Short mmCIF file of C-alpha atoms in Angstrom, two decimals:
data_model
loop_
_atom_site.label_atom_id
_atom_site.label_comp_id
_atom_site.label_asym_id
_atom_site.label_seq_id
_atom_site.Cartn_x
_atom_site.Cartn_y
_atom_site.Cartn_z
CA MET A 411 150.06 117.09 114.89
CA ARG A 412 146.87 115.14 115.47
CA ILE A 413 146.63 111.97 113.36
CA LEU A 414 143.69 109.61 112.87
CA HIS A 415 145.07 106.16 112.04
CA THR A 416 142.66 103.80 110.24
CA SER A 417 143.05 100.80 107.95
CA ASP A 418 141.36 97.79 106.37
CA TRP A 419 138.09 99.39 105.33
CA HIS A 420 137.47 96.47 102.91
CA LEU A 421 134.75 98.38 101.09
CA GLY A 422 132.44 96.00 99.26
CA ARG A 423 132.92 93.08 101.64
CA SER A 424 129.98 91.06 102.92
CA PHE A 425 129.63 89.10 106.15
CA HIS A 426 128.40 85.55 105.54
CA ARG A 427 126.53 86.81 102.45
CA VAL A 428 125.03 89.78 104.33
CA SER A 429 125.92 93.07 102.64
CA LEU A 430 127.91 95.45 104.83
CA LEU A 431 127.64 98.47 102.54
CA GLU A 432 125.17 100.21 104.85
CA ALA A 433 127.43 99.57 107.86
CA GLN A 434 130.48 100.75 105.92
CA ALA A 435 128.64 103.93 104.94
CA ALA A 436 127.80 104.50 108.61
CA TYR A 437 131.47 104.03 109.50
CA LEU A 438 132.58 106.60 106.93
CA ASP A 439 129.98 109.03 108.29
CA HIS A 440 131.47 108.42 111.73
CA LEU A 441 135.00 108.91 110.37
CA VAL A 442 134.19 112.32 108.91
CA ALA A 443 132.35 113.35 112.10
CA THR A 444 135.34 112.22 114.19
CA VAL A 445 137.72 114.27 112.05
CA ARG A 446 135.64 117.38 112.74
CA GLU A 447 134.92 116.67 116.41
CA HIS A 448 138.52 115.94 117.37
CA GLU A 449 140.07 118.55 115.07
CA VAL A 450 142.19 115.95 113.27
CA ASP A 451 145.07 117.29 111.16
CA VAL A 452 145.59 114.26 108.91
CA VAL A 453 143.82 110.96 108.24
CA LEU A 454 145.81 107.79 107.51
CA VAL A 455 144.44 104.69 105.75
CA ALA A 456 146.98 101.86 105.97
CA GLY A 457 145.78 99.70 103.10
CA ASP A 458 142.94 97.40 102.04
CA VAL A 459 140.66 100.26 101.09
CA TYR A 460 138.66 97.77 99.02
CA ASP A 461 138.03 94.09 99.61
CA ARG A 462 139.09 93.00 96.13
CA ALA A 463 141.05 94.23 93.16
CA VAL A 464 137.91 94.95 91.11
CA PRO A 465 135.43 96.32 93.65
CA PRO A 466 131.68 96.66 93.02
CA LEU A 467 130.41 100.03 91.84
CA ALA A 468 128.61 100.69 95.14
CA ALA A 469 131.92 100.34 97.02
CA VAL A 470 133.66 102.73 94.61
CA GLU A 471 130.87 105.26 95.13
CA LEU A 472 131.31 105.01 98.93
CA PHE A 473 135.02 105.61 98.54
CA ASP A 474 134.49 108.55 96.20
CA ASP A 475 131.98 110.16 98.57
CA ALA A 476 134.31 109.76 101.57
CA LEU A 477 137.20 111.40 99.70
CA HIS A 478 135.02 114.33 98.64
CA ARG A 479 133.92 114.92 102.23
CA LEU A 480 137.44 114.71 103.64
CA ALA A 481 138.69 117.09 100.97
CA ALA A 482 135.81 119.46 101.69
CA ALA A 483 136.76 119.41 105.37
CA GLY A 484 140.25 120.57 104.42
CA VAL A 485 141.88 117.60 106.15
CA PRO A 486 144.74 115.89 104.24
CA THR A 487 144.45 112.13 103.82
CA VAL A 488 147.33 109.74 103.16
CA MET A 489 146.47 106.20 102.07
CA ILE A 490 148.30 103.19 100.72
CA SER A 491 147.18 100.10 98.82
CA GLY A 492 146.93 96.80 100.68
CA ASN A 493 147.13 93.19 99.56
CA HIS A 494 143.40 93.17 98.72
CA ASP A 495 143.62 96.30 96.57
CA SER A 496 144.74 96.65 92.98
CA ALA A 497 147.58 99.13 93.46
CA ARG A 498 147.39 100.25 89.83
CA ARG A 499 143.63 100.82 89.91
CA LEU A 500 143.65 102.57 93.27
CA GLY A 501 146.49 104.80 92.12
CA VAL A 502 144.78 106.04 88.95
CA GLY A 503 144.63 109.82 89.04
CA ALA A 504 146.79 110.02 92.18
CA GLY A 505 148.57 113.16 91.00
CA LEU A 506 145.35 115.00 90.29
CA ILE A 507 143.63 113.78 93.49
CA GLY A 508 146.68 114.87 95.46
CA ARG A 509 145.91 118.49 94.59
CA ALA A 510 142.75 118.10 96.69
CA GLY A 511 144.77 116.88 99.67
CA ILE A 512 144.11 113.14 99.12
CA HIS A 513 147.53 111.51 98.80
CA LEU A 514 147.52 107.98 97.35
CA ARG A 515 150.72 105.97 97.69
CA THR A 516 150.49 102.78 95.60
CA ASP A 517 153.84 102.58 93.77
CA PRO A 518 156.63 100.78 95.71
CA ALA A 519 159.25 102.77 93.78
CA GLY A 520 157.94 105.97 95.39
CA CYS A 521 158.07 104.77 98.99
CA ALA A 522 160.82 107.29 99.87
CA THR A 523 158.88 110.27 98.50
CA PRO A 524 156.91 111.51 101.48
CA VAL A 525 153.86 113.68 101.88
CA VAL A 526 155.26 116.57 103.93
CA LEU A 527 152.78 118.40 106.15
CA PRO A 528 153.75 121.28 108.46
CA ASP A 529 152.52 122.13 111.95
CA ALA A 530 153.59 124.71 114.54
CA HIS A 531 156.77 122.73 115.32
CA GLY A 532 158.03 122.01 111.81
CA ASP A 533 157.49 119.39 109.14
CA VAL A 534 156.09 115.86 109.46
CA ALA A 535 157.07 113.50 106.62
CA PHE A 536 154.52 110.77 105.87
CA TYR A 537 156.02 107.82 103.95
CA GLY A 538 153.56 105.45 102.30
CA LEU A 539 154.74 101.86 101.87
CA PRO A 540 152.03 100.05 99.88
CA TYR A 541 151.73 96.30 100.32
CA LEU A 542 155.03 94.89 99.10
CA GLU A 543 154.58 91.51 97.41
CA PRO A 544 158.15 90.18 97.67
CA ALA A 545 158.31 88.42 94.32
CA LEU A 546 157.05 91.50 92.49
CA VAL A 547 159.05 94.26 94.21
CA LYS A 548 162.37 92.60 95.03
CA ASP A 549 164.13 94.07 91.98
CA VAL A 550 162.36 97.43 92.21
CA LEU A 551 163.62 97.92 95.76
CA GLU A 552 166.96 96.14 95.15
CA ALA A 553 166.26 93.83 98.08
CA GLU A 554 168.66 91.02 98.94
CA ARG A 555 166.00 88.33 98.45
CA ALA A 556 162.30 87.84 97.84
CA GLY A 557 161.00 87.79 101.41
CA HIS A 558 158.77 90.08 103.47
CA GLU A 559 161.53 91.16 105.84
CA ALA A 560 163.99 91.76 102.99
CA VAL A 561 161.69 93.99 100.92
CA LEU A 562 160.43 95.96 103.93
CA THR A 563 164.00 96.44 105.10
CA ALA A 564 164.97 97.72 101.66
CA ALA A 565 162.02 100.11 101.61
CA MET A 566 162.80 101.41 105.10
CA GLU A 567 166.45 101.95 104.15
CA ARG A 568 165.21 104.29 101.42
CA VAL A 569 162.91 106.03 103.91
CA ARG A 570 165.73 106.57 106.41
CA ALA A 571 168.05 107.81 103.65
CA ASP A 572 165.51 110.42 102.60
CA LEU A 573 164.79 111.40 106.19
CA ALA A 574 168.53 111.93 106.84
CA LYS A 575 168.59 114.66 104.19
CA ARG A 576 165.80 116.64 105.85
CA PRO A 577 166.06 119.21 108.67
CA ASP A 578 166.85 117.68 112.08
CA ASN A 579 163.47 118.65 113.52
CA THR A 580 161.54 116.75 110.82
CA ARG A 581 159.31 114.12 112.41
CA SER A 582 158.34 110.99 110.50
CA VAL A 583 155.40 108.62 110.10
CA VAL A 584 155.38 105.45 108.01
CA LEU A 585 152.26 103.73 106.70
CA ALA A 586 152.76 100.03 105.96
CA HIS A 587 150.60 97.02 105.17
CA ALA A 588 152.31 93.96 106.64
CA PHE A 589 152.22 91.22 109.28
CA VAL A 590 154.55 92.41 112.02
CA ALA A 591 155.74 89.94 114.66
CA GLY A 592 153.80 90.36 117.89
CA GLY A 593 150.53 91.08 116.11
CA GLU A 594 147.54 88.80 116.66
CA PRO A 595 145.83 87.61 113.43
CA SER A 596 142.21 86.62 112.88
CA ASP A 597 140.47 84.37 110.34
CA SER A 598 139.54 87.19 107.97
CA GLU A 599 142.99 88.26 106.73
CA ARG A 600 144.27 86.83 103.47
CA ASP A 601 147.41 84.72 103.91
CA ILE A 602 150.58 86.55 102.77
CA THR A 603 153.08 83.82 103.73
CA VAL A 604 156.18 83.63 101.55
CA GLY A 605 158.74 80.87 101.99
CA GLY A 606 156.94 79.73 105.13
CA VAL A 607 157.30 83.17 106.76
CA ALA A 608 154.61 85.85 107.04
CA ALA A 609 155.76 88.07 109.93
CA VAL A 610 158.54 90.66 110.02
CA PRO A 611 160.18 92.07 113.16
CA ALA A 612 158.97 95.41 114.50
CA GLY A 613 162.57 96.61 114.47
CA VAL A 614 162.27 97.08 110.69
CA PHE A 615 160.56 100.39 111.51
CA ASP A 616 163.30 101.73 113.80
CA GLY A 617 164.19 105.33 113.13
CA VAL A 618 160.72 106.77 112.57
CA ASP A 619 158.44 108.36 115.12
CA TYR A 620 155.34 106.30 114.32
CA ALA A 621 154.45 103.30 112.16
CA ALA A 622 150.76 103.15 111.21
CA LEU A 623 150.09 99.55 110.24
CA GLY A 624 147.36 97.79 108.33
CA HIS A 625 146.57 94.13 107.49
CA LEU A 626 145.68 92.61 110.87
CA HIS A 627 142.05 93.26 111.78
CA GLY A 628 142.45 93.62 115.55
CA CYS A 629 143.41 97.01 117.01
CA GLN A 630 146.69 96.40 118.83
CA THR A 631 149.95 97.88 120.03
CA VAL A 632 153.08 96.05 118.87
CA THR A 633 155.32 98.68 120.46
CA GLU A 634 154.54 102.20 121.64
CA ARG A 635 155.46 103.50 118.18
CA VAL A 636 154.22 100.59 116.06
CA ARG A 637 150.45 100.00 116.06
CA TYR A 638 147.62 98.39 114.12
CA SER A 639 144.33 100.27 113.97
CA GLY A 640 142.49 97.12 112.88
CA SER A 641 139.41 96.99 110.66
CA PRO A 642 136.47 99.27 111.50
CA LEU A 643 134.01 96.37 111.24
CA ALA A 644 134.18 92.68 112.10
CA TYR A 645 134.69 90.56 108.99
CA SER A 646 134.65 87.09 110.58
CA PHE A 647 133.32 85.48 113.73
CA SER A 648 136.90 85.16 114.95
CA GLU A 649 136.64 88.91 115.58
CA ALA A 650 133.67 88.52 117.96
CA THR A 651 135.74 89.72 120.93
CA HIS A 652 137.36 92.64 119.08
CA ARG A 653 136.69 96.20 120.12
CA LYS A 654 136.65 98.01 116.78
CA THR A 655 138.42 101.35 117.05
CA MET A 656 140.68 103.89 115.37
CA TRP A 657 143.87 105.36 116.87
CA LEU A 658 143.91 109.07 117.62
CA ILE A 659 147.61 109.88 117.72
CA ASP A 660 149.07 113.16 118.98
CA LEU A 661 152.60 113.57 117.63
CA GLY A 662 154.50 116.02 119.84
CA ALA A 663 157.14 118.57 118.90
CA SER A 664 159.98 116.19 119.82
CA GLY A 665 158.32 113.07 118.36
CA THR A 666 156.53 111.98 121.51
CA ILE A 667 153.44 109.81 121.01
CA THR A 668 150.11 110.04 122.83
CA ALA A 669 147.53 107.48 121.70
CA GLU A 670 143.80 107.13 122.32
CA ARG A 671 141.36 104.55 120.98
CA LEU A 672 138.14 105.90 119.46
CA ASP A 673 135.29 103.43 119.08
CA CYS A 674 133.67 102.67 115.72
CA PRO A 675 129.91 102.13 115.36
CA VAL A 676 128.79 98.49 115.67
CA PRO A 677 126.04 97.51 113.20
CA ARG A 678 125.17 94.34 115.11
CA PRO A 679 127.09 92.46 117.83
CA LEU A 680 128.57 89.02 117.13
CA ALA A 681 128.05 85.92 119.24
CA ARG A 682 129.74 82.52 119.01
CA LEU A 683 127.58 79.94 120.76
CA ARG A 684 128.50 76.33 121.39
CA GLY A 685 126.54 73.42 122.81
CA ARG A 686 123.78 70.95 122.12
CA LEU A 687 120.83 72.20 120.13
CA ASP A 688 118.25 71.91 122.90
CA ASP A 689 120.53 73.72 125.34
CA LEU A 690 121.08 76.62 122.93
CA ILE A 691 117.36 76.97 122.34
CA ASP A 692 116.29 76.67 125.98
CA ASP A 693 119.04 78.48 127.90
CA PRO A 694 117.54 81.79 129.18
CA ALA A 695 121.04 83.27 129.56
CA LEU A 696 121.36 83.34 125.74
CA GLU A 697 118.40 85.66 125.27
CA LYS A 698 120.88 88.58 125.20
CA HIS A 699 122.10 87.29 121.82
CA ARG A 700 118.67 87.37 120.16
CA GLU A 701 119.58 90.43 118.06
CA SER A 702 123.18 89.38 117.42
CA TRP A 703 124.71 87.85 114.34
CA VAL A 704 125.21 84.30 115.60
CA GLU A 705 127.55 81.44 114.81
CA ALA A 706 126.25 78.27 116.46
CA THR A 707 128.48 75.23 116.90
CA LEU A 708 126.42 72.13 117.70
CA THR A 709 128.04 69.41 119.76
CA ASP A 710 125.18 66.87 119.63
CA PRO A 711 126.61 63.34 119.10
CA ALA A 712 124.15 62.86 116.22
CA ARG A 713 123.04 65.62 113.86
CA PRO A 714 119.60 66.92 114.96
CA ALA A 715 116.71 67.30 112.55
CA GLU A 716 116.26 70.75 110.98
CA PRO A 717 118.70 72.52 113.31
CA MET A 718 118.85 75.81 111.41
CA ALA A 719 115.07 76.16 111.25
CA ARG A 720 114.84 75.65 115.01
CA LEU A 721 117.72 78.03 115.78
CA VAL A 722 116.29 80.81 113.59
CA GLU A 723 113.22 80.96 115.84
CA ARG A 724 115.49 81.73 118.83
CA PHE A 725 118.18 83.71 116.99
CA PRO A 726 116.63 85.44 113.94
CA HIS A 727 120.03 86.71 112.75
CA ILE A 728 121.96 83.45 112.86
CA LEU A 729 124.39 83.28 109.94
CA SER A 730 126.60 80.26 110.50
CA LEU A 731 126.00 76.70 111.66
CA VAL A 732 128.90 74.37 112.48
CA PHE A 733 128.78 70.72 113.56
CA GLU A 734 131.42 69.45 115.98
CA PRO A 735 130.01 66.36 117.73
CA ASP A 736 131.42 65.53 121.15
CA ARG A 737 133.97 62.82 120.31
CA VAL A 738 137.47 61.88 121.37
CA PRO A 739 140.19 63.55 119.23
CA ASP A 740 141.24 60.35 117.40
CA ASP A 741 137.70 59.15 116.69
CA PRO A 742 137.68 57.78 113.11
CA LEU A 743 134.22 59.33 112.63
CA ALA A 744 135.58 62.84 113.18
CA SER A 745 134.95 64.97 110.10
CA TYR A 746 137.65 65.78 107.58
CA ALA A 747 137.25 69.48 108.42
CA GLN A 748 137.83 68.76 112.11
CA ARG A 749 140.98 66.78 111.36
CA LEU A 750 142.35 69.68 109.28
CA LYS A 751 141.37 72.43 111.70
CA GLY A 752 144.31 74.69 112.57
CA ARG A 753 146.58 73.26 109.85
CA ASP A 754 147.82 75.37 106.95
CA ASP A 755 148.18 74.27 103.30
CA GLN A 756 151.85 73.38 103.73
CA GLN A 757 151.14 71.10 106.71
CA ILE A 758 148.23 69.42 104.92
CA ALA A 759 150.39 68.74 101.85
CA GLU A 760 153.18 67.30 104.02
CA ASP A 761 150.63 65.09 105.80
CA PHE A 762 149.47 63.82 102.40
CA VAL A 763 153.04 62.92 101.43
CA ALA A 764 153.44 60.99 104.67
CA HIS A 765 150.06 59.26 104.15
CA VAL A 766 150.77 57.95 100.64
CA ARG A 767 154.19 56.72 101.77
CA GLY A 768 152.81 54.80 104.68
CA GLY A 769 154.16 57.18 107.32
CA SER A 770 157.46 58.39 105.85
CA ALA A 771 157.53 62.19 106.24
CA ALA A 772 158.55 64.64 103.53
CA ASP A 773 162.23 65.54 103.64
CA GLU A 774 163.61 69.09 103.61
CA GLN A 775 164.01 69.19 99.82
CA GLU A 776 160.43 68.07 99.32
CA ARG A 777 159.15 70.60 101.87
CA THR A 778 161.01 73.34 99.98
CA VAL A 779 159.42 72.25 96.68
CA LEU A 780 155.94 72.26 98.23
CA ARG A 781 156.52 75.67 99.82
CA GLY A 782 157.72 77.09 96.50
CA ALA A 783 154.65 75.71 94.72
CA PHE A 784 152.26 77.32 97.20
CA ASP A 785 154.14 80.64 96.99
CA HIS A 786 154.01 80.54 93.18
CA VAL A 787 150.27 79.85 93.08
CA ARG A 788 149.49 82.59 95.62
CA VAL A 789 151.57 85.21 93.79
CA ASP A 790 150.23 84.14 90.38
CA ASP A 791 146.63 84.40 91.61
CA GLY A 792 147.33 87.90 92.93
CA VAL A 793 148.94 89.06 89.70
CA ARG A 794 146.12 87.71 87.55
CA GLU A 795 143.47 89.32 89.77
CA VAL A 796 145.17 92.71 89.54
CA ASN A 797 145.65 92.45 85.77
CA ARG A 798 142.07 91.43 84.95
#
């Protein structure tokens, strides 16, 4: 069976206030053309179809058009909700849409009910595990505790139990939206840390032939059978070095995997430039970035006059300007943002505790309280967004 593994479309997202709807439409055109050209048997979308729980109408129209074209091509599609999606909204009409070959899996309770598709060698069972917010699905899945590894383990136990009841030659594919250990994150993924832990071991997916992952935006191979397709477009400058692709997976009669990366269209290349203003403007080697979306980090010791106006003349598509003056790391004049760079909310809060105490660090009990507060706020924000 030939599978096209995609994820993280994030329909409706912009890039530094530049609309990406046109680029996303071009990607979906490319997706449908790829399905036809490579004679794909099934399309997978491993979560984050939309960028937010209540997407703009233009994004919904893009999604609707893509589903109509895939259905018209006679190619089944299996998709799950991600942490950016409203599972309840995305799942509306799932039963009816499923009759057209578009299979939405958004309910955690149904994770062990697969979409079963046949080929010349037997059945392939596709299990959709939507994003599992631990605090919300722990009881549904009867997990031991409210953590990412615990709820995914509980879901996969249900998958393996269902698979054990099927004929021995049944092959299996799992779609999941999670941070799996070994994956490389970027700046554009929403934090899903719970209890100080975001990643789960790849071994959670043992027992299935292929795990099609979503959430991380870089295309990558965790193991031969556990892969991220990544997002089809770059959604932050941290993705400037990414090669945006989809996985074309051939699943053999005995469960063997053959994988090929298929490139996605690039609306405009990204460039991260760093240096003093005059050097960025005068360096002839940077002419190749004239048509790129540019992030410029200025290292001038003193902030130059009208830097953006001068840079726009050289780089008409510059979108981001950052100031990081050349100074020693402990310089008291270093900006607050520079001092916090690379530190998460938990670390910043613990630093604050130490600061107000004159250097005495937070103890384990206090760290646990802080971690619980951040977890509560993150989950509460997610619940309120979905229920708007």
